[in-house]
mmCIF file of C-alpha atoms in Angstrom:
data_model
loop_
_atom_site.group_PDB
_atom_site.id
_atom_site.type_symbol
_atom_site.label_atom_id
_atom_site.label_comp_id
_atom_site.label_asym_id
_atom_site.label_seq_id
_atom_site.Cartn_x
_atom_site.Cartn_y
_atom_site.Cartn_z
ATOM 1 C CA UNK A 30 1.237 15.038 9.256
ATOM 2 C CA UNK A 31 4.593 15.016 7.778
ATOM 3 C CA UNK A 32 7.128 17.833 7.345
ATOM 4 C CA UNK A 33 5.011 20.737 5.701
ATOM 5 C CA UNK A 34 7.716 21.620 2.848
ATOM 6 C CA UNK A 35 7.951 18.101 1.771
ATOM 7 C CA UNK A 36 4.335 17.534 1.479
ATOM 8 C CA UNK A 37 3.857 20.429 -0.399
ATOM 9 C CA UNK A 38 6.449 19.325 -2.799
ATOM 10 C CA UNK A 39 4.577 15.691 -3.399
ATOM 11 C CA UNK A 40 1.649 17.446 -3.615
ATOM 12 C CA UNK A 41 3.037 20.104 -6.365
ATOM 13 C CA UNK A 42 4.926 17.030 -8.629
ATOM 14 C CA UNK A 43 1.272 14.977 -8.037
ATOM 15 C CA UNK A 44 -0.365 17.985 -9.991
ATOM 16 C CA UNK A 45 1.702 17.911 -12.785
ATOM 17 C CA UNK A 46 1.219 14.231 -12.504
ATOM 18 C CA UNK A 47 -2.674 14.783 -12.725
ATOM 19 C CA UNK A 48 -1.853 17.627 -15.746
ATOM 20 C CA UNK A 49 0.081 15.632 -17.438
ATOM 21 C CA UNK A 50 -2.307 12.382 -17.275
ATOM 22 C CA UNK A 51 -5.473 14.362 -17.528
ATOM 23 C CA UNK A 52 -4.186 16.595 -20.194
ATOM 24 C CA UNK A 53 -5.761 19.356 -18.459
ATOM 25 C CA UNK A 54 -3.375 21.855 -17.100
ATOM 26 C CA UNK A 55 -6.218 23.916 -15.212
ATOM 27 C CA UNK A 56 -6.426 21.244 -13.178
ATOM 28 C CA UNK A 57 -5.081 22.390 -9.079
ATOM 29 C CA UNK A 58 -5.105 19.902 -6.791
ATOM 30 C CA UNK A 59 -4.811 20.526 -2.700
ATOM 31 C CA UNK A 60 -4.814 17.997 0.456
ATOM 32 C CA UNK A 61 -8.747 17.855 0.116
ATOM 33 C CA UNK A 62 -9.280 17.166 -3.729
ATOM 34 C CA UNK A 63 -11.136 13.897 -4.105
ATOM 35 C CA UNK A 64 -12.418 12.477 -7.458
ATOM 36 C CA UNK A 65 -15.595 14.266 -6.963
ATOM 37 C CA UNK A 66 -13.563 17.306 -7.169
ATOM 38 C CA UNK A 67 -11.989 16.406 -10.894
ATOM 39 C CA UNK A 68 -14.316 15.583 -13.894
ATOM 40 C CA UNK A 69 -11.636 13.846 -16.163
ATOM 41 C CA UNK A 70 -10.778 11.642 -13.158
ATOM 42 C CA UNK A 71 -12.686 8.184 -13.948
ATOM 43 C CA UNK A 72 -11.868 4.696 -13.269
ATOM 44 C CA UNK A 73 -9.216 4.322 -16.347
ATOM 45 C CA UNK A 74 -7.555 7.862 -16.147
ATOM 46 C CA UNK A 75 -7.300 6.786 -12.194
ATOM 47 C CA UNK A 76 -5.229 3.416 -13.134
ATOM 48 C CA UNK A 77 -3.393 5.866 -15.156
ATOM 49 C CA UNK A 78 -2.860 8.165 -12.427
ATOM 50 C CA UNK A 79 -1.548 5.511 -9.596
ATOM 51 C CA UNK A 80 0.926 3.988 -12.481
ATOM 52 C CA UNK A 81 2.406 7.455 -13.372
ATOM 53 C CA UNK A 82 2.848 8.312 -9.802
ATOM 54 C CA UNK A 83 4.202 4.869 -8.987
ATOM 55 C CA UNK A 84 6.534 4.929 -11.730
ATOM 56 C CA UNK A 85 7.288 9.218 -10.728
ATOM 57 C CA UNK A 86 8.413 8.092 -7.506
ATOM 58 C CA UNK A 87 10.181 4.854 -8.094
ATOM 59 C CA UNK A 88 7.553 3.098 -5.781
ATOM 60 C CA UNK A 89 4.675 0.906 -5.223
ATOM 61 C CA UNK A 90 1.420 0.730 -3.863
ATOM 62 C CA UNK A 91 -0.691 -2.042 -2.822
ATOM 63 C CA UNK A 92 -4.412 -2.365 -3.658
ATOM 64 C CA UNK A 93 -5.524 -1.741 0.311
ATOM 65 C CA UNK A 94 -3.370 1.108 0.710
ATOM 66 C CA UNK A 95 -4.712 2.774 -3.124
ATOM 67 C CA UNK A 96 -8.462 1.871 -1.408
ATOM 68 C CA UNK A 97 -7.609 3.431 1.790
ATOM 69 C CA UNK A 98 -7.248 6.948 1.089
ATOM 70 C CA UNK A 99 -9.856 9.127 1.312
ATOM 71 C CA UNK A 100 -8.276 12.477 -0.675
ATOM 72 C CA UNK A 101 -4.924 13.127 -2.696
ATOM 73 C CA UNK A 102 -3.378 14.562 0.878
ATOM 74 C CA UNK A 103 -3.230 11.110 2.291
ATOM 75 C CA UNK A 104 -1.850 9.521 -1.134
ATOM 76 C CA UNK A 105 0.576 12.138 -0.946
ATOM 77 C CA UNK A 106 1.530 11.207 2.705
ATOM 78 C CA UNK A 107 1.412 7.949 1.555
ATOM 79 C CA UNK A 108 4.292 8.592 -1.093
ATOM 80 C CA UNK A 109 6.398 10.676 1.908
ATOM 81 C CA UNK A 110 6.167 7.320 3.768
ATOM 82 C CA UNK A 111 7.396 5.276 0.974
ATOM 83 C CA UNK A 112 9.890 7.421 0.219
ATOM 84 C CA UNK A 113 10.987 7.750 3.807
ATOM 85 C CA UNK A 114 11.350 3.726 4.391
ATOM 86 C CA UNK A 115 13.818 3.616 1.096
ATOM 87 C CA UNK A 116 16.194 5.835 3.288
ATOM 88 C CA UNK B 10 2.793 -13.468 -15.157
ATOM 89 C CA UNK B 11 5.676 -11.369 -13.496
ATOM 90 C CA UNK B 12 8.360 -8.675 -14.536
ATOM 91 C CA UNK B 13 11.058 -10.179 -16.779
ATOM 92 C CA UNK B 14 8.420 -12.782 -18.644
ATOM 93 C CA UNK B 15 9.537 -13.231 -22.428
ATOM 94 C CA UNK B 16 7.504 -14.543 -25.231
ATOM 95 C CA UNK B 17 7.648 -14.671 -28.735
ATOM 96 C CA UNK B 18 5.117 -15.082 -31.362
ATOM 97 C CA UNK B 19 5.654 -15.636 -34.980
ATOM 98 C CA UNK B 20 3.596 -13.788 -38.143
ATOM 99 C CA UNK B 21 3.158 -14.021 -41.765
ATOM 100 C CA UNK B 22 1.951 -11.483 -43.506
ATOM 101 C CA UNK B 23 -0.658 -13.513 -45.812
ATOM 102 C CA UNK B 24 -2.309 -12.378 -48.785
ATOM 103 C CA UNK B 25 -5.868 -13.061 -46.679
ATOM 104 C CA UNK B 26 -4.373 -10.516 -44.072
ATOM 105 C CA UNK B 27 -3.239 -8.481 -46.507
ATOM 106 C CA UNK B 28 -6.766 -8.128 -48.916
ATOM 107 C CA UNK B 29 -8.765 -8.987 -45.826
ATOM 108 C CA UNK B 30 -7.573 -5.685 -44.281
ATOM 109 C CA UNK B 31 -8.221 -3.298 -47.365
ATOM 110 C CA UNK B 32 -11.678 -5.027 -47.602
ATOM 111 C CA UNK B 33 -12.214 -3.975 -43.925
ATOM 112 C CA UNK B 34 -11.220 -0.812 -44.035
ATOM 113 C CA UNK B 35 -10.819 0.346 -47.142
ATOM 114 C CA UNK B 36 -7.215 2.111 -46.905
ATOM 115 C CA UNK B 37 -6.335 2.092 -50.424
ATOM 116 C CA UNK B 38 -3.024 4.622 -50.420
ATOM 117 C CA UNK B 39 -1.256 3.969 -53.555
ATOM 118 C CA UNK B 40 1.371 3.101 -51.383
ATOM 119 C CA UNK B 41 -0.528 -0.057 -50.190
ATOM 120 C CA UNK B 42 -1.634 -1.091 -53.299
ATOM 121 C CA UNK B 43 0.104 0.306 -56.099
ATOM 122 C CA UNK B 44 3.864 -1.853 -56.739
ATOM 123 C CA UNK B 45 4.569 1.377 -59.240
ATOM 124 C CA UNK B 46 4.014 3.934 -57.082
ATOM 125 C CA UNK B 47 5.646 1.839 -54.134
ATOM 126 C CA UNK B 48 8.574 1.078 -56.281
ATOM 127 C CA UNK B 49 9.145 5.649 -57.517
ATOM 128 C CA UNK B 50 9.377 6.081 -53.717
ATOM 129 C CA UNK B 51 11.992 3.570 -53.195
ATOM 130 C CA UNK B 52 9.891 0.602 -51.814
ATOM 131 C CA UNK B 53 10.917 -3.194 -52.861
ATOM 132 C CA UNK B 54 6.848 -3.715 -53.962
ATOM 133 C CA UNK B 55 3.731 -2.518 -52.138
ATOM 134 C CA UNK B 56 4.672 -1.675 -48.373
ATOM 135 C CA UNK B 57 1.788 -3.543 -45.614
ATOM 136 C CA UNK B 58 -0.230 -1.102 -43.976
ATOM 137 C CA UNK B 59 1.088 -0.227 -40.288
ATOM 138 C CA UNK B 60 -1.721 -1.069 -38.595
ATOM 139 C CA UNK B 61 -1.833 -5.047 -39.523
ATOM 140 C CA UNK B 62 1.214 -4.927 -37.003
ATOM 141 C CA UNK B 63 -1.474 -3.609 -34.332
ATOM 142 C CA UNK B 64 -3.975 -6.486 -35.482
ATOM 143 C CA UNK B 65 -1.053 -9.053 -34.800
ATOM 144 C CA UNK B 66 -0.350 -7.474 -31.781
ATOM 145 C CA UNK B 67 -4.478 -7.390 -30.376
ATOM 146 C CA UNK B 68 -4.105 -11.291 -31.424
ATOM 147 C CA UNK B 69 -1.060 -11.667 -29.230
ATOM 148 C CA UNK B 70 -2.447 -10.345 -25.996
ATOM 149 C CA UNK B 71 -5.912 -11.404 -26.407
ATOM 150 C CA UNK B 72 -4.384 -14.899 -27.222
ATOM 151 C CA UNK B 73 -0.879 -15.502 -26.549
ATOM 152 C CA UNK B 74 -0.539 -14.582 -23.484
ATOM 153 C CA UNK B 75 -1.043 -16.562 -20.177
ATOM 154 C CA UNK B 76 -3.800 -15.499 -19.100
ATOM 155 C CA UNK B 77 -7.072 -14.201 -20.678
ATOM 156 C CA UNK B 78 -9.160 -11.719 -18.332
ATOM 157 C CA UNK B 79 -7.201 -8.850 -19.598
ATOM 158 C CA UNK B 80 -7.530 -5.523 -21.593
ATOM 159 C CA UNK B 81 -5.419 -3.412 -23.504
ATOM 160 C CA UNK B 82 -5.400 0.309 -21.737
ATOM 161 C CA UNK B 83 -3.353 1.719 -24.258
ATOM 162 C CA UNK B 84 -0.384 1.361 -26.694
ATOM 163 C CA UNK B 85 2.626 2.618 -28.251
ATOM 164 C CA UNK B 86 4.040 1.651 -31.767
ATOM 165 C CA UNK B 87 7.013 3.493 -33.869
ATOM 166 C CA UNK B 88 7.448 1.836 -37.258
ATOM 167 C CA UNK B 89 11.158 1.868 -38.195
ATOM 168 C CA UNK B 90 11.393 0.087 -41.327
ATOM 169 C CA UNK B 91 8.548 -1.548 -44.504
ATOM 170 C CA UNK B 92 6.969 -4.848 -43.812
ATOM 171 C CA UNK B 93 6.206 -6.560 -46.825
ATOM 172 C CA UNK B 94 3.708 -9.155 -48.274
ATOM 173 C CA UNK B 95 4.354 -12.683 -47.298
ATOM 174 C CA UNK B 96 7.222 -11.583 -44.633
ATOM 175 C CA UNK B 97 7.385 -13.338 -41.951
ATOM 176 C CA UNK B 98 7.627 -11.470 -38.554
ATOM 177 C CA UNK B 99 8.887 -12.251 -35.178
ATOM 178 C CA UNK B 100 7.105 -10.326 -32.007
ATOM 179 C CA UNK B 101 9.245 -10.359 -29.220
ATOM 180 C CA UNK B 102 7.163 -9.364 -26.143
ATOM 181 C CA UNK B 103 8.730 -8.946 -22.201
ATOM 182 C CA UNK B 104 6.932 -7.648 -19.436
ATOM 183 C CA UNK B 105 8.886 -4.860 -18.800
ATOM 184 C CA UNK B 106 6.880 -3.217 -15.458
ATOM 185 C CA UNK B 107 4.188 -5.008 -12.981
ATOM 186 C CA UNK B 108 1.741 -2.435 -11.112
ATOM 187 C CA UNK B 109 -0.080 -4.675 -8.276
ATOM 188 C CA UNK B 110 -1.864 -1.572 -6.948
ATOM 189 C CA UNK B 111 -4.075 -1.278 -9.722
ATOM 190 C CA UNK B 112 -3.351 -4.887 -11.686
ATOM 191 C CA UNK B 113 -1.529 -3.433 -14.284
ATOM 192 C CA UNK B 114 0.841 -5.090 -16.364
ATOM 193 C CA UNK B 115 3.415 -3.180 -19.436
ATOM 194 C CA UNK B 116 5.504 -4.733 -22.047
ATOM 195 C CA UNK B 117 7.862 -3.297 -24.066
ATOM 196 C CA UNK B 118 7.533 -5.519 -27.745
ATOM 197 C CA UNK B 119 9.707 -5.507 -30.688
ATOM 198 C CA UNK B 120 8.455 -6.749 -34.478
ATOM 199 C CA UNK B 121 11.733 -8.197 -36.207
ATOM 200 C CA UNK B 122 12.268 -9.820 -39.602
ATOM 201 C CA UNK B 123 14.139 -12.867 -40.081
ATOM 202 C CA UNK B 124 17.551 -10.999 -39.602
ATOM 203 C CA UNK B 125 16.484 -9.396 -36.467
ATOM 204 C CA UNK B 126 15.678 -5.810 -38.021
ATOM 205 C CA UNK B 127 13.929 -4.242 -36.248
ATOM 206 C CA UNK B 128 10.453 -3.426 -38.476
ATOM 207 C CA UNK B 129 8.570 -2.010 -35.473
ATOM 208 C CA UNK B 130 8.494 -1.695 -31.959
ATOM 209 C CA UNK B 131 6.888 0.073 -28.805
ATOM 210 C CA UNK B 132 4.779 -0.267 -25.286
ATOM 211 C CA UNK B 133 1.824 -1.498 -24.249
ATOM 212 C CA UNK B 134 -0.186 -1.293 -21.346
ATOM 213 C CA UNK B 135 -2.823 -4.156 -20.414
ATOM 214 C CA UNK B 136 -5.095 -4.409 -16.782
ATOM 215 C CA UNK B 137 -5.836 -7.619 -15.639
ATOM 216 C CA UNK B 138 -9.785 -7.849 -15.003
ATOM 217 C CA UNK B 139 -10.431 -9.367 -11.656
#
């Protein structure tokens, strides 16, 4: 896992993200939330999700890697990686 | 189709848009329909109703466009000056963003008039159905 701090950080702008997008600011997402956990999250609000967070953090995504993870902690480890390799 | 892509698509604001739009949905504001009224606000003549800009713009992606397995997610429009009947219309269209992840495309589109006045312009956001 990645450096604890910064995680926490991707994981506290992805909430707003998800606030913003779901226009539900009760919404609290942690490591383990999955879209079983989040009842506005269906298959439009998610292509909605992905673009804001793409667009967020200047990067990009491809289809496996969207398929591939299994809760918002991974995504968010996924954006620490991309954000890593622009260094 | 790829970030950067540019199209145009030219309008005319015909009386069988025009008519064919109050018959649909009834939107009757003086404004629409009544040259006095139009005119005491400051109008030239009756002023088109905003949305016959969205019905030009559903025919340009659903038609104009390259290719045809897509849908519009959602859309932006911010009128900035009257259209009027008979006017023609230029829609300038680029694809402004491409989001492979999730096969998403956005343009950014701008309706002009003949002098390049700006009558209306926004976003859009269309998936590509695979």
């Amino acid at each position: 896992m990645k450096n604890n701090e910064e995680l926490n950080y991707v994981i506290k702008k992805v909430n707003a993200i998800f606030n913003d997008v779901l226009e539900n600011d009760d919404i609290k997402i942690n490591y383990e939330t999955t879209v079983k956990d989040i009842d506005e999250w269906d298959s439009l609000s998610h292509i909605a999700l992905v673009v804001s967070i793409e667009k967020s953090f200047q990067i990009r995504f491809t289809a496996k890697e969207i398929q591939d993870f299994k809760n918002v902690g991974e995504m968010c480890e996924g954006i620490l990686l991309k954000l890593g390799n622009k260094k | 189709m790829i970030k950067g892509d540019k199209f145009d698509s030219f309008f005319k604001i015909t009386e069988k848009v025009y008519y064919g739009f109050i018959d649909l949905f009834e939107d009757k504001n003086p404004l629409h329909v009544n040259d006095f009224f139009a005119q005491s606000k400051g109008y030239k003549s009756v002023v088109m109703h905003g949305n016959i800009l969205g019905g030009f713009l559903s025919y340009f992606i659903g038609e104009c466009l390259p290719q045809k397995n897509i849908i519009i997610h959602s859309q932006q429009i911010k009128y900035h000056n009257p259209v009027y009947l008979n006017q023609q219309i230029i829609l300038k269209a680029e694809i402004v963003d491409v989001f492979e992840s999730v096969n998403v495309i956005e343009l950014k589109f701008n309706f002009e008039d003949e002098h390049s006045n700006t009558l209306a312009k926004g976003k859009i956001q269309i998936g590509i159905i695979l």
